[in-house]
């Protein structure tokens, strides 16, 4: 589904160039749940931004369903984002002035879905994510976990094929984090959502099928969960992080 | 971030002995930042200072006061308007300071946290505002000198005098402007000082996180208030137009009830409307536009209502100013085509006393004495009363001999008009021309029947009593006119130069002496009429425009401060929308719509109240005065145009500033 080929990303001026991504390549299959891990400054968010077309790559190609998104004109990029990508951010990014229902419906309105179908579709997805009873509320009236579920609903309501999550549990307590990760797993397993999640939390990464490790902008390692229990996979992730070095404090 | 901008070494602030210096340094630095962040506010305060100074300049100008005797009351009118201006600007400054206080309470909390005493923080904020106000005042006084020259030029041109630049720095005007500003800032500062001193660290740190309260939520209550407010607005507008002071006052009260009720209930009414019609909500950019609007209205309904009220006052001030101006000059236009016109109703008298004086002291270019006669009936008058608003002074149609008419036309430089035998001419004021052209009836006079021979409407001195008719006059052959009884005698003259005030007063003295033994004569002196119109314009129109200008600037500034302070919220919104796939064109349309609704909301009710009010006021003077560029339609268009043009200037500034700050590159 997603193919990242030798992408590079440089920041800065002529005299002071920072290499944020260095020849990163990987593939994501349809229906996969992938986590990208790494320390602060390792390039995880840059990678996510490049895939989500918020940022552009300096070299290399990103193909989604065979379409090279690094070469799309800006107008097409906007269309691509609203039709194909769903976003879940660490700080929820819900609009304060809209109710939960409207925040979710916004994604449909942007896709020019006939207005009379919006409520129906929002209601369907809210039912699946167990947030039907808070649809009338404003973001400041609900908990962090509920906000994140609303963000998940917005990310998939318009039938987006790839869900990009940037530290989705970063602002949640452990109970709400667990709840959210289960929701993501459910979305992946039952609704067929392909998920690419950036995190520096080993516990969150343990829910993925595969974990990619980034260090200094390069792919350092890759772990496949296979049939192993989540607990075992979690410990393997911790081992790799220990190998990466200097990041134990991030994991514990 | 704010904190680090303010001081690189905050701990130094707490050191005894040094804290005063630190407070001063911080205040100066923050003042600079405040002027930059609240540029629109700063610019408005500078403009207001300039306006106050320039009008104060008029108060202290001997030159202006010497223009006419009536100008002696000009200072009082400006002081009255100035008092209202001070009240309005106090509100603006107080509102802005409270607003900044809310936005920066966290910063002040940190100052207290690192050891500054609340009194010191209050002093810091006080000094900061003092510096900003002081700078605005100094810049304003400098700019005000320029404004004063413009005002002076306008006043001199009103009195027909040549303008020559003469730099006039009036210490009195500077002093009074300082006093006005001291009052404005004292009021605002006292409020904020009390607030900072009484707040605890926690309150200060968390003040900006407090949720603002929505004003009215309950459906039925809201609907009731909304309906009541609309009814109150309608009734209020009708009462304002009723013309009686008491009803007008009640009407103004109703309008205030309408504006506050409307804005407080409208905010919760819109979501209720869309809640019932979800299909409308999700169409195009409606969702984002209406939610932004209702969020704004829910938290600043009272401010919106106040702004709307100020806008209504602006529109009414501008409209009234234009009406007064039109009225004064319209009367001069209709009254004074001759330099001197004296009507005598007492037929035992003639113009002898006046002529004696005029021949000796006034250089006359041309003059003419004649009589105006009474016709046989009032058929033209009856026709006018049936077809238009016409106030009558006489019980018969008035008649003039053709030879007198021809002489008057020659004096005024009008082309000659022929009068055929058996015909009559009609000469009327412009507002009657169309109607009288349709008058095709014959007129009986001296045993003959005269048929209509044409209608003319050049200014001929037909407004008032004992003049050339009563808004119209019939011109008939001399032989027939002389058969009619005389109604009054007239003397008209054109002079080599305009009569001065003393000469006019001398004519009045002659009249006064004569009035002891005869009826009161009607003396019209063009130069005096023009002087009086100029003085009345300066005294009523200037203060009204002064008020209107300050009201618009204040309202637009409050709206703009509110909007620009939300730039980061808008930026966040559009960044998110960009991520969600909204393209730039759609984002621009959304921003424009949000912007347009925000600025249109408080501007629309004033139009609904102001336009009927101005129209009604413009229709009330005697007919024929407010015509042409001073017609009710033209006055409404000019007043609305003036109001919107200043408002538009602020809107454009705010839009550019917001667009630059909001859209991601």
CSV table of C-alpha atoms in Angstrom, one decimal, chain B residues 199-586:
chain,number,residue,atom,x,y,z
B,199,UNK,CA,-5.6,39.0,42.6
B,200,UNK,CA,-3.7,36.0,44.0
B,201,UNK,CA,-0.8,34.3,42.2
B,202,UNK,CA,-3.0,31.3,41.3
B,203,UNK,CA,-5.8,33.6,39.9
B,204,UNK,CA,-3.2,35.5,37.9
B,205,UNK,CA,-1.6,32.3,36.5
B,206,UNK,CA,-4.9,30.7,35.7
B,207,UNK,CA,-7.0,33.7,34.6
B,208,UNK,CA,-6.5,33.1,30.9
B,209,UNK,CA,-7.6,29.5,31.2
B,210,UNK,CA,-11.0,30.4,32.7
B,211,UNK,CA,-13.9,29.5,30.4
B,212,UNK,CA,-15.9,32.4,29.4
B,213,UNK,CA,-19.5,32.0,30.2
B,214,UNK,CA,-22.1,31.7,27.5
B,215,UNK,CA,-24.8,34.2,28.3
B,216,UNK,CA,-28.1,32.6,27.6
B,217,UNK,CA,-28.6,29.0,26.8
B,218,UNK,CA,-32.1,27.7,27.6
B,219,UNK,CA,-34.1,27.4,24.4
B,220,UNK,CA,-37.4,28.9,25.5
B,221,UNK,CA,-35.9,31.7,27.5
B,222,UNK,CA,-33.6,32.5,24.6
B,223,UNK,CA,-36.4,32.5,22.1
B,224,UNK,CA,-38.5,34.8,24.3
B,225,UNK,CA,-35.6,37.3,24.7
B,226,UNK,CA,-34.9,37.1,21.0
B,227,UNK,CA,-38.5,37.8,20.0
B,228,UNK,CA,-38.9,40.5,22.6
B,229,UNK,CA,-35.7,42.2,21.5
B,230,UNK,CA,-36.9,42.3,17.9
B,231,UNK,CA,-40.2,43.8,18.9
B,232,UNK,CA,-38.4,46.3,21.1
B,233,UNK,CA,-36.1,47.2,18.2
B,234,UNK,CA,-39.1,47.8,15.9
B,235,UNK,CA,-41.1,49.8,18.4
B,236,UNK,CA,-37.9,51.8,19.4
B,237,UNK,CA,-37.2,52.7,15.8
B,238,UNK,CA,-40.8,53.9,15.4
B,239,UNK,CA,-40.7,55.9,18.6
B,240,UNK,CA,-37.4,57.5,17.6
B,241,UNK,CA,-39.1,58.7,14.4
B,242,UNK,CA,-42.2,60.0,16.3
B,243,UNK,CA,-40.5,63.4,16.7
B,244,UNK,CA,-41.4,64.0,20.4
B,245,UNK,CA,-38.5,64.2,22.8
B,246,UNK,CA,-40.2,62.0,25.4
B,247,UNK,CA,-41.1,59.3,22.9
B,248,UNK,CA,-37.6,59.6,21.4
B,249,UNK,CA,-36.1,58.9,24.7
B,250,UNK,CA,-38.3,55.9,25.3
B,251,UNK,CA,-37.4,54.8,21.7
B,252,UNK,CA,-33.7,55.1,22.5
B,253,UNK,CA,-34.3,52.9,25.5
B,254,UNK,CA,-36.1,50.3,23.4
B,255,UNK,CA,-33.3,50.3,20.9
B,256,UNK,CA,-30.8,49.7,23.6
B,257,UNK,CA,-32.9,46.8,24.9
B,258,UNK,CA,-33.1,45.5,21.4
B,259,UNK,CA,-29.4,45.5,20.8
B,260,UNK,CA,-28.4,43.9,24.0
B,261,UNK,CA,-31.3,41.4,23.9
B,262,UNK,CA,-30.5,40.6,20.3
B,263,UNK,CA,-26.8,40.0,20.7
B,264,UNK,CA,-27.2,38.0,23.9
B,265,UNK,CA,-29.9,35.7,22.6
B,266,UNK,CA,-28.7,35.4,19.0
B,267,UNK,CA,-25.5,33.5,19.8
B,268,UNK,CA,-27.4,30.6,21.2
B,269,UNK,CA,-30.2,30.8,18.7
B,270,UNK,CA,-27.9,30.1,15.7
B,271,UNK,CA,-26.7,26.7,17.0
B,272,UNK,CA,-30.3,25.8,17.8
B,273,UNK,CA,-31.3,26.7,14.2
B,274,UNK,CA,-28.6,24.5,12.7
B,275,UNK,CA,-29.2,21.7,15.2
B,276,UNK,CA,-32.7,21.3,13.6
B,277,UNK,CA,-31.3,21.6,10.1
B,278,UNK,CA,-28.1,19.5,10.0
B,279,UNK,CA,-28.1,19.3,6.2
B,280,UNK,CA,-27.6,23.1,6.1
B,281,UNK,CA,-24.8,23.0,8.7
B,282,UNK,CA,-22.5,20.7,6.7
B,283,UNK,CA,-22.9,22.6,3.4
B,284,UNK,CA,-19.8,24.3,2.1
B,285,UNK,CA,-18.0,26.3,4.8
B,286,UNK,CA,-21.1,27.0,6.8
B,287,UNK,CA,-20.0,24.8,9.8
B,288,UNK,CA,-16.8,26.7,10.3
B,289,UNK,CA,-18.3,30.1,9.6
B,290,UNK,CA,-21.3,29.8,11.9
B,291,UNK,CA,-19.4,28.2,14.8
B,292,UNK,CA,-16.7,30.8,14.8
B,293,UNK,CA,-19.4,33.5,14.8
B,294,UNK,CA,-21.5,32.0,17.5
B,295,UNK,CA,-18.3,31.3,19.6
B,296,UNK,CA,-17.5,35.0,19.3
B,297,UNK,CA,-21.0,36.2,20.0
B,298,UNK,CA,-21.4,33.9,23.0
B,299,UNK,CA,-18.4,35.4,24.7
B,300,UNK,CA,-18.6,39.0,23.5
B,301,UNK,CA,-22.4,39.5,23.1
B,302,UNK,CA,-22.3,42.5,25.4
B,303,UNK,CA,-19.4,44.1,23.7
B,304,UNK,CA,-21.0,43.5,20.3
B,305,UNK,CA,-24.2,45.1,21.5
B,306,UNK,CA,-22.2,48.1,22.9
B,307,UNK,CA,-20.4,48.4,19.6
B,308,UNK,CA,-23.7,48.2,17.7
B,309,UNK,CA,-25.0,50.9,19.9
B,310,UNK,CA,-22.0,53.1,19.2
B,311,UNK,CA,-22.4,52.5,15.5
B,312,UNK,CA,-26.1,53.5,15.7
B,313,UNK,CA,-25.0,56.7,17.4
B,314,UNK,CA,-22.3,57.2,14.7
B,315,UNK,CA,-24.8,56.8,11.9
B,316,UNK,CA,-27.4,59.1,13.6
B,317,UNK,CA,-24.6,61.7,14.3
B,318,UNK,CA,-23.5,61.7,10.7
B,319,UNK,CA,-27.0,61.8,9.4
B,320,UNK,CA,-28.0,64.6,11.7
B,321,UNK,CA,-24.8,66.5,10.8
B,322,UNK,CA,-25.6,66.2,7.1
B,323,UNK,CA,-29.2,67.2,7.7
B,324,UNK,CA,-28.3,70.3,9.7
B,325,UNK,CA,-25.7,71.3,7.1
B,326,UNK,CA,-28.2,70.8,4.3
B,327,UNK,CA,-30.8,72.7,6.3
B,328,UNK,CA,-28.6,75.7,7.0
B,329,UNK,CA,-27.3,76.0,3.4
B,330,UNK,CA,-30.6,75.1,1.9
B,331,UNK,CA,-32.2,78.0,3.6
B,332,UNK,CA,-29.5,80.4,2.6
B,333,UNK,CA,-29.8,79.2,-1.0
B,334,UNK,CA,-33.6,79.6,-1.0
B,335,UNK,CA,-33.5,82.9,0.9
B,336,UNK,CA,-30.6,84.9,-0.4
B,337,UNK,CA,-30.4,85.4,-4.1
B,338,UNK,CA,-30.4,89.1,-3.5
B,339,UNK,CA,-27.7,90.7,-1.3
B,340,UNK,CA,-30.5,92.6,0.5
B,341,UNK,CA,-34.2,92.0,0.5
B,342,UNK,CA,-36.6,93.9,2.8
B,343,UNK,CA,-40.3,93.1,2.9
B,344,UNK,CA,-42.8,95.5,4.4
B,345,UNK,CA,-46.2,94.2,5.2
B,346,UNK,CA,-47.6,97.4,6.8
B,347,UNK,CA,-48.8,99.3,3.7
B,348,UNK,CA,-48.7,102.6,5.5
B,349,UNK,CA,-45.0,102.4,5.5
B,350,UNK,CA,-42.3,102.5,2.8
B,351,UNK,CA,-38.6,101.7,2.7
B,352,UNK,CA,-37.5,105.2,3.4
B,353,UNK,CA,-35.6,104.7,6.6
B,354,UNK,CA,-33.7,101.8,5.2
B,355,UNK,CA,-32.9,103.5,2.0
B,356,UNK,CA,-31.6,106.5,3.7
B,357,UNK,CA,-29.0,104.4,5.6
B,358,UNK,CA,-28.2,102.1,2.6
B,359,UNK,CA,-27.6,105.0,0.2
B,360,UNK,CA,-25.2,106.6,2.6
B,361,UNK,CA,-23.2,103.6,3.9
B,362,UNK,CA,-23.6,100.7,1.6
B,363,UNK,CA,-22.2,100.7,-2.0
B,364,UNK,CA,-25.2,99.6,-4.1
B,365,UNK,CA,-24.7,98.1,-7.5
B,366,UNK,CA,-28.4,97.8,-8.4
B,367,UNK,CA,-31.7,98.1,-6.6
B,368,UNK,CA,-35.4,97.8,-7.2
B,369,UNK,CA,-38.6,98.6,-5.3
B,370,UNK,CA,-41.9,97.0,-6.2
B,371,UNK,CA,-45.1,95.5,-4.8
B,372,UNK,CA,-46.5,92.0,-4.6
B,373,UNK,CA,-50.3,91.8,-5.0
B,374,UNK,CA,-53.1,89.5,-3.9
B,375,UNK,CA,-54.9,87.5,-6.6
B,376,UNK,CA,-58.6,86.8,-6.8
B,377,UNK,CA,-58.5,83.4,-5.3
B,378,UNK,CA,-56.3,80.6,-3.9
B,379,UNK,CA,-56.7,78.0,-6.6
B,380,UNK,CA,-53.0,77.3,-7.1
B,381,UNK,CA,-52.5,77.1,-3.4
B,382,UNK,CA,-55.4,74.6,-3.1
B,383,UNK,CA,-53.9,72.5,-5.9
B,384,UNK,CA,-50.6,72.4,-4.1
B,385,UNK,CA,-52.2,71.5,-0.8
B,386,UNK,CA,-54.0,68.6,-2.5
B,387,UNK,CA,-50.9,67.3,-4.1
B,388,UNK,CA,-47.9,67.8,-1.8
B,389,UNK,CA,-46.8,69.0,1.6
B,390,UNK,CA,-47.2,72.7,1.4
B,391,UNK,CA,-47.3,75.2,4.2
B,392,UNK,CA,-49.3,78.3,3.4
B,393,UNK,CA,-48.8,81.9,4.7
B,394,UNK,CA,-51.5,83.6,2.7
B,395,UNK,CA,-55.2,83.1,1.9
B,396,UNK,CA,-54.9,84.1,-1.8
B,397,UNK,CA,-52.4,83.3,-4.5
B,398,UNK,CA,-49.8,86.1,-4.7
B,399,UNK,CA,-49.3,87.9,-8.0
B,400,UNK,CA,-46.4,90.0,-9.4
B,401,UNK,CA,-46.4,92.4,-12.3
B,402,UNK,CA,-44.5,91.2,-15.3
B,403,UNK,CA,-42.3,94.3,-15.6
B,404,UNK,CA,-41.2,93.8,-11.9
B,405,UNK,CA,-40.5,90.2,-12.6
B,406,UNK,CA,-38.4,91.1,-15.7
B,407,UNK,CA,-36.4,93.6,-13.7
B,408,UNK,CA,-35.7,91.1,-11.0
B,409,UNK,CA,-34.5,88.6,-13.6
B,410,UNK,CA,-32.2,91.2,-15.1
B,411,UNK,CA,-30.8,92.0,-11.7
B,412,UNK,CA,-30.0,88.3,-11.1
B,413,UNK,CA,-28.6,87.8,-14.6
B,414,UNK,CA,-31.3,85.3,-15.6
B,415,UNK,CA,-32.4,85.1,-19.3
B,416,UNK,CA,-35.5,87.1,-20.3
B,417,UNK,CA,-38.8,85.2,-20.4
B,418,UNK,CA,-41.7,86.5,-22.6
B,419,UNK,CA,-45.3,86.7,-21.4
B,420,UNK,CA,-47.9,86.6,-24.1
B,421,UNK,CA,-51.2,88.5,-23.8
B,422,UNK,CA,-53.8,86.5,-22.0
B,423,UNK,CA,-51.2,84.3,-20.2
B,424,UNK,CA,-49.7,84.0,-16.8
B,425,UNK,CA,-46.3,82.6,-15.7
B,426,UNK,CA,-45.6,80.6,-12.6
B,427,UNK,CA,-42.3,81.1,-10.8
B,428,UNK,CA,-41.7,78.7,-8.0
B,429,UNK,CA,-39.1,77.0,-5.8
B,430,UNK,CA,-37.5,73.9,-7.4
B,431,UNK,CA,-39.4,71.4,-5.4
B,432,UNK,CA,-42.7,72.6,-6.8
B,433,UNK,CA,-41.6,72.9,-10.4
B,434,UNK,CA,-42.6,69.4,-11.5
B,435,UNK,CA,-46.0,69.6,-9.9
B,436,UNK,CA,-46.8,73.1,-11.2
B,437,UNK,CA,-45.7,72.1,-14.8
B,438,UNK,CA,-48.8,69.8,-14.6
B,439,UNK,CA,-51.0,72.7,-13.6
B,440,UNK,CA,-52.9,73.6,-16.7
B,441,UNK,CA,-55.9,75.5,-15.3
B,442,UNK,CA,-56.6,79.1,-16.3
B,443,UNK,CA,-56.7,81.8,-13.7
B,444,UNK,CA,-59.3,84.6,-13.5
B,445,UNK,CA,-58.0,88.1,-12.9
B,446,UNK,CA,-59.5,91.6,-13.4
B,447,UNK,CA,-62.3,90.2,-15.5
B,448,UNK,CA,-60.0,88.3,-17.8
B,449,UNK,CA,-59.1,84.6,-17.9
B,450,UNK,CA,-55.3,83.9,-18.1
B,451,UNK,CA,-54.0,80.6,-19.4
B,452,UNK,CA,-50.7,79.1,-18.3
B,453,UNK,CA,-47.6,80.4,-20.1
B,454,UNK,CA,-44.8,78.4,-18.5
B,455,UNK,CA,-43.1,77.6,-15.2
B,456,UNK,CA,-39.7,78.9,-14.0
B,457,UNK,CA,-37.8,77.9,-10.9
B,458,UNK,CA,-34.5,79.9,-10.6
B,459,UNK,CA,-33.9,81.2,-7.0
B,460,UNK,CA,-35.9,84.3,-6.6
B,461,UNK,CA,-36.3,84.8,-2.8
B,462,UNK,CA,-39.6,83.0,-2.4
B,463,UNK,CA,-38.9,81.4,1.0
B,464,UNK,CA,-40.5,82.9,4.1
B,465,UNK,CA,-43.0,85.7,4.6
B,466,UNK,CA,-43.3,89.0,2.7
B,467,UNK,CA,-41.0,87.8,-0.1
B,468,UNK,CA,-41.6,87.0,-3.8
B,469,UNK,CA,-44.6,84.9,-3.2
B,470,UNK,CA,-45.0,82.0,-1.0
B,471,UNK,CA,-42.9,79.3,-2.6
B,472,UNK,CA,-44.6,80.3,-5.9
B,473,UNK,CA,-45.9,83.4,-7.5
B,474,UNK,CA,-48.1,84.2,-10.5
B,475,UNK,CA,-46.6,86.7,-12.9
B,476,UNK,CA,-49.3,88.6,-14.8
B,477,UNK,CA,-49.5,91.5,-17.2
B,478,UNK,CA,-48.8,94.8,-15.4
B,479,UNK,CA,-52.2,96.3,-16.2
B,480,UNK,CA,-54.0,93.3,-14.5
B,481,UNK,CA,-51.6,93.3,-11.5
B,482,UNK,CA,-52.2,96.9,-10.7
B,483,UNK,CA,-55.9,96.2,-10.4
B,484,UNK,CA,-55.2,93.8,-7.5
B,485,UNK,CA,-54.8,94.9,-3.9
B,486,UNK,CA,-51.2,95.2,-2.6
B,487,UNK,CA,-50.1,92.5,-0.2
B,488,UNK,CA,-46.7,93.8,0.7
B,489,UNK,CA,-43.9,96.0,-0.5
B,490,UNK,CA,-40.4,94.8,-1.4
B,491,UNK,CA,-37.0,96.3,-1.8
B,492,UNK,CA,-34.1,94.2,-3.3
B,493,UNK,CA,-30.5,95.2,-3.9
B,494,UNK,CA,-27.2,93.9,-5.1
B,495,UNK,CA,-24.2,95.4,-3.4
B,496,UNK,CA,-20.6,95.9,-4.5
B,497,UNK,CA,-19.3,94.0,-1.5
B,498,UNK,CA,-21.0,91.7,1.2
B,499,UNK,CA,-22.5,93.5,4.1
B,500,UNK,CA,-20.6,93.2,7.3
B,501,UNK,CA,-22.1,92.2,10.6
B,502,UNK,CA,-22.3,95.9,11.8
B,503,UNK,CA,-24.2,97.0,8.8
B,504,UNK,CA,-26.7,94.2,9.3
B,505,UNK,CA,-27.1,95.2,12.9
B,506,UNK,CA,-27.7,98.7,11.9
B,507,UNK,CA,-30.6,97.6,9.6
B,508,UNK,CA,-32.0,95.6,12.5
B,509,UNK,CA,-31.9,98.7,14.7
B,510,UNK,CA,-33.8,100.6,12.1
B,511,UNK,CA,-36.4,97.9,12.0
B,512,UNK,CA,-36.6,97.8,15.8
B,513,UNK,CA,-37.3,101.5,15.8
B,514,UNK,CA,-39.9,101.2,13.1
B,515,UNK,CA,-41.6,98.2,14.8
B,516,UNK,CA,-42.8,100.5,17.6
B,517,UNK,CA,-45.3,101.9,15.2
B,518,UNK,CA,-45.6,99.3,12.5
B,519,UNK,CA,-45.5,95.5,11.7
B,520,UNK,CA,-42.2,93.8,11.9
B,521,UNK,CA,-40.3,94.0,8.6
B,522,UNK,CA,-38.6,91.0,7.0
B,523,UNK,CA,-34.9,91.8,6.4
B,524,UNK,CA,-32.8,89.2,4.6
B,525,UNK,CA,-29.1,90.0,4.1
B,526,UNK,CA,-27.2,87.3,2.1
B,527,UNK,CA,-23.8,87.8,3.8
B,528,UNK,CA,-25.5,87.6,7.2
B,529,UNK,CA,-27.4,84.4,6.3
B,530,UNK,CA,-24.2,82.9,5.1
B,531,UNK,CA,-22.4,83.9,8.2
B,532,UNK,CA,-25.1,82.4,10.4
B,533,UNK,CA,-25.2,79.2,8.4
B,534,UNK,CA,-21.4,78.9,8.7
B,535,UNK,CA,-21.5,79.5,12.4
B,536,UNK,CA,-24.4,77.0,12.9
B,537,UNK,CA,-22.5,74.4,10.8
B,538,UNK,CA,-19.4,74.9,12.8
B,539,UNK,CA,-21.3,74.7,16.1
B,540,UNK,CA,-23.5,71.7,15.4
B,541,UNK,CA,-22.1,69.8,12.4
B,542,UNK,CA,-18.5,69.8,13.6
B,543,UNK,CA,-19.2,68.4,17.0
B,544,UNK,CA,-21.5,65.7,15.5
B,545,UNK,CA,-18.8,64.7,13.0
B,546,UNK,CA,-16.2,64.8,15.8
B,547,UNK,CA,-18.4,62.4,17.8
B,548,UNK,CA,-19.1,60.2,14.8
B,549,UNK,CA,-15.4,59.8,13.9
B,550,UNK,CA,-14.5,58.9,17.5
B,551,UNK,CA,-17.4,56.5,17.8
B,552,UNK,CA,-16.5,54.6,14.6
B,553,UNK,CA,-12.8,54.5,15.5
B,554,UNK,CA,-13.5,53.2,19.0
B,555,UNK,CA,-15.9,50.5,17.9
B,556,UNK,CA,-13.7,49.4,15.0
B,557,UNK,CA,-10.7,49.3,17.3
B,558,UNK,CA,-12.4,47.1,19.9
B,559,UNK,CA,-13.6,44.7,17.2
B,560,UNK,CA,-10.1,44.6,15.6
B,561,UNK,CA,-8.3,44.1,18.9
B,562,UNK,CA,-10.6,41.2,19.7
B,563,UNK,CA,-10.1,39.6,16.3
B,564,UNK,CA,-6.3,40.1,16.0
B,565,UNK,CA,-5.8,38.7,19.5
B,566,UNK,CA,-7.4,35.5,18.2
B,567,UNK,CA,-4.8,35.2,15.4
B,568,UNK,CA,-3.2,32.2,17.0
B,569,UNK,CA,-6.5,30.4,17.3
B,570,UNK,CA,-7.2,31.1,13.7
B,571,UNK,CA,-3.7,30.0,12.7
B,572,UNK,CA,-4.2,26.8,14.6
B,573,UNK,CA,-7.6,26.3,12.9
B,574,UNK,CA,-6.2,26.7,9.4
B,575,UNK,CA,-3.1,24.6,10.0
B,576,UNK,CA,-5.4,21.8,11.1
B,577,UNK,CA,-7.7,22.3,8.1
B,578,UNK,CA,-4.7,22.3,5.8
B,579,UNK,CA,-3.6,18.9,7.3
B,580,UNK,CA,-7.2,17.7,6.9
B,581,UNK,CA,-7.0,18.5,3.2
B,582,UNK,CA,-8.7,21.8,2.8
B,583,UNK,CA,-7.1,23.6,-0.1
B,584,UNK,CA,-5.9,27.2,0.0
B,585,UNK,CA,-8.7,28.7,-2.0
B,586,UNK,CA,-11.3,27.2,0.3
